[in-house]
Each structure stands twice: as structure tokens, then as C-alpha cells.
Amino acid sequence: MKIKMEKAAESASLTAAQKQKKWTGPGEIIQHHPPHSYKVKLPDGTVRHVHVNKIRKYHPRALAVGVIFEDDHEFGEIHPTPNLLRSTSERVLHETDLNHLKETEREQVLAILLKHRTLFTSDVKIAKVGAHRIRLKPNIERKKPFL
């Protein structure tokens, strides 16, 4: 009898899961329950105990774009979002100090910066990376790599 009850409960939960939405959210992770579970607060205010495999990162989508005309005054003062990518990369190119390089090196660096200007959105600095050295133990027999 115990087996029949377990199967009935399993199939009932399966049909209940089929009736629910596939993804609910976005939810806010409230608390971590080690090792693999979280408490998630859903938009309707309920709190669920969810396994980490059932949680996905929420990516909001813009399904509509609102157009505001200059004649519309009911929105108040509107501050447009500046395009920082273009202005920052141009500023970085003009403010980069390359006087310590030779003329040919300076031209090469500027060519690379111009080619990949979208990647450089902050100040370009010299990377201070020290030399490294791998010290091996003497007289050690080589073994198979672990795969």
C-alpha cells in the first residue's frame, strides 16, 4: 500500500506541475539553505523553497518602446540617457599618454586602440605584471596527467 500511495502522490504532483506556469518570476532570493536550496520571494508575496537547479537568471525584455513627444508636458522633466560608450572611448583615445613610446610603437598602439575602440571604455593604464617562475622539484618522476 505504501508503494501505491507514493506513486499516487508523485503523479498528482506531476499533474499539478503541468497545470502551473513553466516559469514564475522574477523572484527575489531571500535566504540560502545549504547545500542546494534557496528561499525565493515571488511577486505575489509568496515564499517558496526552491532547488538551485530550478532557478534561472532573470533577463528583463523590452517588448515595447514608449515615445515621448516634445509637446507632452505631463511626464515632467525627462533626462535622456547619454551614449557613454562612444564619448568615453573617444575621450580615452585623446587622453591616452603615449609619450614614453617610440614613434612606431605609438602608431601601433593608436592603431590597435582605434580598431578596438568599443572595448576601451575606461582609462588605459600600464599593466604592472611581474615576471613569474615555476619551480620544479628535482628528480621527480613524470606521471600521467589527471583527466
PDB file of C-alpha atoms in Angstrom:
ATOM      1  CA  MET A   1       0.000   0.000   0.000  1.00  0.00           C
ATOM      2  CA  LYS A   2       2.854   2.328   0.698  1.00  0.00           C
ATOM      3  CA  ILE A   3       4.105   1.982  -2.877  1.00  0.00           C
ATOM      4  CA  LYS A   4       0.693   2.846  -4.335  1.00  0.00           C
ATOM      5  CA  MET A   5       0.453   5.969  -2.156  1.00  0.00           C
ATOM      6  CA  GLU A   6       3.911   7.153  -3.236  1.00  0.00           C
ATOM      7  CA  LYS A   7       3.068   6.669  -6.906  1.00  0.00           C
ATOM      8  CA  ALA A   8      -0.239   8.486  -6.495  1.00  0.00           C
ATOM      9  CA  ALA A   9       1.464  11.391  -4.759  1.00  0.00           C
ATOM     10  CA  GLU A  10       4.119  11.510  -7.450  1.00  0.00           C
ATOM     11  CA  SER A  11       1.624  11.514 -10.304  1.00  0.00           C
ATOM     12  CA  ALA A  12      -0.554  14.076  -8.525  1.00  0.00           C
ATOM     13  CA  SER A  13       2.397  16.406  -8.113  1.00  0.00           C
ATOM     14  CA  LEU A  14       3.280  15.845 -11.762  1.00  0.00           C
ATOM     15  CA  THR A  15      -0.193  16.857 -12.937  1.00  0.00           C
ATOM     16  CA  ALA A  16      -0.163  19.833 -10.575  1.00  0.00           C
ATOM     17  CA  ALA A  17       3.188  20.902 -12.016  1.00  0.00           C
ATOM     18  CA  GLN A  18       1.821  20.605 -15.545  1.00  0.00           C
ATOM     19  CA  LYS A  19      -1.049  22.961 -14.683  1.00  0.00           C
ATOM     20  CA  GLN A  20       1.303  25.622 -13.315  1.00  0.00           C
ATOM     21  CA  LYS A  21       3.258  28.062 -15.417  1.00  0.00           C
ATOM     22  CA  LYS A  22       6.635  26.836 -16.515  1.00  0.00           C
ATOM     23  CA  TRP A  23       8.497  29.881 -15.171  1.00  0.00           C
ATOM     24  CA  THR A  24       7.264  32.194 -12.478  1.00  0.00           C
ATOM     25  CA  GLY A  25       9.075  35.336 -11.624  1.00  0.00           C
ATOM     26  CA  PRO A  26      11.010  37.461 -11.334  1.00  0.00           C
ATOM     27  CA  GLY A  27      11.599  36.438  -7.760  1.00  0.00           C
ATOM     28  CA  GLU A  28      13.943  37.750  -5.107  1.00  0.00           C
ATOM     29  CA  ILE A  29      16.310  35.330  -3.383  1.00  0.00           C
ATOM     30  CA  ILE A  30      15.824  35.902   0.323  1.00  0.00           C
ATOM     31  CA  GLN A  31      17.850  33.194   2.015  1.00  0.00           C
ATOM     32  CA  HIS A  32      20.285  30.395   1.169  1.00  0.00           C
ATOM     33  CA  HIS A  33      19.548  26.937   2.555  1.00  0.00           C
ATOM     34  CA  PRO A  34      22.734  24.860   2.228  1.00  0.00           C
ATOM     35  CA  PRO A  35      23.728  22.995   0.280  1.00  0.00           C
ATOM     36  CA  HIS A  36      21.482  23.360  -2.795  1.00  0.00           C
ATOM     37  CA  SER A  37      18.315  25.315  -1.989  1.00  0.00           C
ATOM     38  CA  TYR A  38      17.112  28.891  -1.708  1.00  0.00           C
ATOM     39  CA  LYS A  39      14.069  30.680  -0.340  1.00  0.00           C
ATOM     40  CA  VAL A  40      12.616  32.824  -3.118  1.00  0.00           C
ATOM     41  CA  LYS A  41      10.033  35.568  -2.656  1.00  0.00           C
ATOM     42  CA  LEU A  42       7.734  35.727  -5.694  1.00  0.00           C
ATOM     43  CA  PRO A  43       5.987  38.884  -6.976  1.00  0.00           C
ATOM     44  CA  ASP A  44       2.655  37.843  -5.422  1.00  0.00           C
ATOM     45  CA  GLY A  45       4.310  37.810  -1.971  1.00  0.00           C
ATOM     46  CA  THR A  46       4.558  34.050  -1.514  1.00  0.00           C
ATOM     47  CA  VAL A  47       7.831  32.499  -0.418  1.00  0.00           C
ATOM     48  CA  ARG A  48       8.964  29.212  -1.945  1.00  0.00           C
ATOM     49  CA  HIS A  49      11.749  26.813  -1.094  1.00  0.00           C
ATOM     50  CA  VAL A  50      13.427  26.166  -4.486  1.00  0.00           C
ATOM     51  CA  HIS A  51      16.294  23.879  -5.522  1.00  0.00           C
ATOM     52  CA  VAL A  52      19.161  25.667  -7.249  1.00  0.00           C
ATOM     53  CA  ASN A  53      18.602  23.688 -10.492  1.00  0.00           C
ATOM     54  CA  LYS A  54      15.142  25.242 -10.823  1.00  0.00           C
ATOM     55  CA  ILE A  55      16.427  28.833 -10.608  1.00  0.00           C
ATOM     56  CA  ARG A  56      17.466  30.784 -13.689  1.00  0.00           C
ATOM     57  CA  LYS A  57      18.810  34.307 -14.037  1.00  0.00           C
ATOM     58  CA  TYR A  58      16.021  36.712 -14.940  1.00  0.00           C
ATOM     59  CA  HIS A  59      16.601  38.731 -18.115  1.00  0.00           C
ATOM     60  CA  PRO A  60      14.012  41.509 -18.485  1.00  0.00           C
ATOM     61  CA  ARG A  61      12.938  42.152 -22.055  1.00  0.00           C
ATOM     62  CA  ALA A  62      11.808  45.398 -23.577  1.00  0.00           C
ATOM     63  CA  LEU A  63       8.704  44.414 -25.510  1.00  0.00           C
ATOM     64  CA  ALA A  64       7.530  47.952 -26.126  1.00  0.00           C
ATOM     65  CA  VAL A  65       9.157  51.325 -26.565  1.00  0.00           C
ATOM     66  CA  GLY A  66       7.373  54.412 -25.340  1.00  0.00           C
ATOM     67  CA  VAL A  67       7.712  57.514 -27.492  1.00  0.00           C
ATOM     68  CA  ILE A  68       7.522  60.868 -25.752  1.00  0.00           C
ATOM     69  CA  PHE A  69       6.922  63.864 -27.976  1.00  0.00           C
ATOM     70  CA  GLU A  70       8.237  67.330 -27.191  1.00  0.00           C
ATOM     71  CA  ASP A  71       4.652  68.611 -26.782  1.00  0.00           C
ATOM     72  CA  ASP A  72       3.968  66.181 -23.899  1.00  0.00           C
ATOM     73  CA  HIS A  73       4.413  68.012 -20.603  1.00  0.00           C
ATOM     74  CA  GLU A  74       2.603  65.599 -18.281  1.00  0.00           C
ATOM     75  CA  PHE A  75       5.736  63.484 -17.782  1.00  0.00           C
ATOM     76  CA  GLY A  76       7.665  66.275 -16.125  1.00  0.00           C
ATOM     77  CA  GLU A  77      11.321  66.834 -16.841  1.00  0.00           C
ATOM     78  CA  ILE A  78      12.857  63.976 -18.835  1.00  0.00           C
ATOM     79  CA  HIS A  79      16.588  63.329 -18.817  1.00  0.00           C
ATOM     80  CA  PRO A  80      17.747  61.378 -21.878  1.00  0.00           C
ATOM     81  CA  THR A  81      20.264  58.617 -21.331  1.00  0.00           C
ATOM     82  CA  PRO A  82      23.634  59.650 -22.773  1.00  0.00           C
ATOM     83  CA  ASN A  83      25.523  57.263 -25.016  1.00  0.00           C
ATOM     84  CA  LEU A  84      28.606  56.814 -22.837  1.00  0.00           C
ATOM     85  CA  LEU A  85      30.222  54.151 -24.992  1.00  0.00           C
ATOM     86  CA  ARG A  86      31.115  56.450 -27.866  1.00  0.00           C
ATOM     87  CA  SER A  87      32.070  59.517 -25.823  1.00  0.00           C
ATOM     88  CA  THR A  88      34.146  57.519 -23.327  1.00  0.00           C
ATOM     89  CA  SER A  89      36.102  55.650 -25.993  1.00  0.00           C
ATOM     90  CA  GLU A  90      36.847  58.891 -27.856  1.00  0.00           C
ATOM     91  CA  ARG A  91      37.928  60.560 -24.604  1.00  0.00           C
ATOM     92  CA  VAL A  92      40.210  57.622 -23.817  1.00  0.00           C
ATOM     93  CA  LEU A  93      41.841  57.866 -27.247  1.00  0.00           C
ATOM     94  CA  HIS A  94      42.530  61.591 -26.871  1.00  0.00           C
ATOM     95  CA  GLU A  95      43.710  61.455 -23.257  1.00  0.00           C
ATOM     96  CA  THR A  96      45.978  58.423 -23.561  1.00  0.00           C
ATOM     97  CA  ASP A  97      49.558  59.424 -22.788  1.00  0.00           C
ATOM     98  CA  LEU A  98      51.906  57.578 -25.129  1.00  0.00           C
ATOM     99  CA  ASN A  99      54.904  59.922 -24.897  1.00  0.00           C
ATOM    100  CA  HIS A 100      57.057  57.229 -23.317  1.00  0.00           C
ATOM    101  CA  LEU A 101      56.860  55.119 -26.506  1.00  0.00           C
ATOM    102  CA  LYS A 102      58.836  55.396 -29.724  1.00  0.00           C
ATOM    103  CA  GLU A 103      57.049  56.863 -32.759  1.00  0.00           C
ATOM    104  CA  THR A 104      56.494  53.467 -34.430  1.00  0.00           C
ATOM    105  CA  GLU A 105      55.243  51.902 -31.178  1.00  0.00           C
ATOM    106  CA  ARG A 106      52.930  54.876 -30.600  1.00  0.00           C
ATOM    107  CA  GLU A 107      51.414  54.457 -34.083  1.00  0.00           C
ATOM    108  CA  GLN A 108      50.904  50.730 -33.485  1.00  0.00           C
ATOM    109  CA  VAL A 109      49.175  51.295 -30.134  1.00  0.00           C
ATOM    110  CA  LEU A 110      46.928  54.014 -31.574  1.00  0.00           C
ATOM    111  CA  ALA A 111      46.014  51.734 -34.492  1.00  0.00           C
ATOM    112  CA  ILE A 112      45.010  48.976 -32.050  1.00  0.00           C
ATOM    113  CA  LEU A 113      43.037  51.432 -29.907  1.00  0.00           C
ATOM    114  CA  LEU A 114      41.199  52.754 -32.961  1.00  0.00           C
ATOM    115  CA  LYS A 115      40.487  49.268 -34.277  1.00  0.00           C
ATOM    116  CA  HIS A 116      39.070  48.078 -30.931  1.00  0.00           C
ATOM    117  CA  ARG A 117      37.725  51.390 -29.590  1.00  0.00           C
ATOM    118  CA  THR A 118      34.466  49.826 -28.368  1.00  0.00           C
ATOM    119  CA  LEU A 119      36.419  47.662 -25.906  1.00  0.00           C
ATOM    120  CA  PHE A 120      38.171  50.566 -24.206  1.00  0.00           C
ATOM    121  CA  THR A 121      35.546  52.310 -22.098  1.00  0.00           C
ATOM    122  CA  SER A 122      37.761  53.399 -19.202  1.00  0.00           C
ATOM    123  CA  ASP A 123      41.222  54.830 -18.733  1.00  0.00           C
ATOM    124  CA  VAL A 124      44.009  52.890 -20.390  1.00  0.00           C
ATOM    125  CA  LYS A 125      46.801  52.167 -17.934  1.00  0.00           C
ATOM    126  CA  ILE A 126      50.082  50.309 -17.959  1.00  0.00           C
ATOM    127  CA  ALA A 127      49.663  46.796 -16.586  1.00  0.00           C
ATOM    128  CA  LYS A 128      52.224  46.128 -13.887  1.00  0.00           C
ATOM    129  CA  VAL A 129      52.668  42.389 -14.190  1.00  0.00           C
ATOM    130  CA  GLY A 130      55.746  40.901 -12.622  1.00  0.00           C
ATOM    131  CA  ALA A 131      57.672  38.001 -14.053  1.00  0.00           C
ATOM    132  CA  HIS A 132      56.760  34.597 -12.723  1.00  0.00           C
ATOM    133  CA  ARG A 133      58.755  31.441 -12.322  1.00  0.00           C
ATOM    134  CA  ILE A 134      57.681  27.844 -11.915  1.00  0.00           C
ATOM    135  CA  ARG A 135      59.980  25.959  -9.606  1.00  0.00           C
ATOM    136  CA  LEU A 136      60.017  22.209 -10.076  1.00  0.00           C
ATOM    137  CA  LYS A 137      61.200  19.693  -7.543  1.00  0.00           C
ATOM    138  CA  PRO A 138      64.382  17.917  -8.638  1.00  0.00           C
ATOM    139  CA  ASN A 139      64.409  14.190  -9.507  1.00  0.00           C
ATOM    140  CA  ILE A 140      60.628  13.769  -9.680  1.00  0.00           C
ATOM    141  CA  GLU A 141      59.265  11.110 -11.986  1.00  0.00           C
ATOM    142  CA  ARG A 142      56.752  12.351 -14.570  1.00  0.00           C
ATOM    143  CA  LYS A 143      53.237  10.956 -14.165  1.00  0.00           C
ATOM    144  CA  LYS A 144      50.158  10.773 -16.381  1.00  0.00           C
ATOM    145  CA  PRO A 145      48.020  13.904 -16.406  1.00  0.00           C
ATOM    146  CA  PHE A 146      44.768  13.709 -14.474  1.00  0.00           C
ATOM    147  CA  LEU A 147      41.733  13.812 -16.772  1.00  0.00           C
TER     148      LEU A 147
END
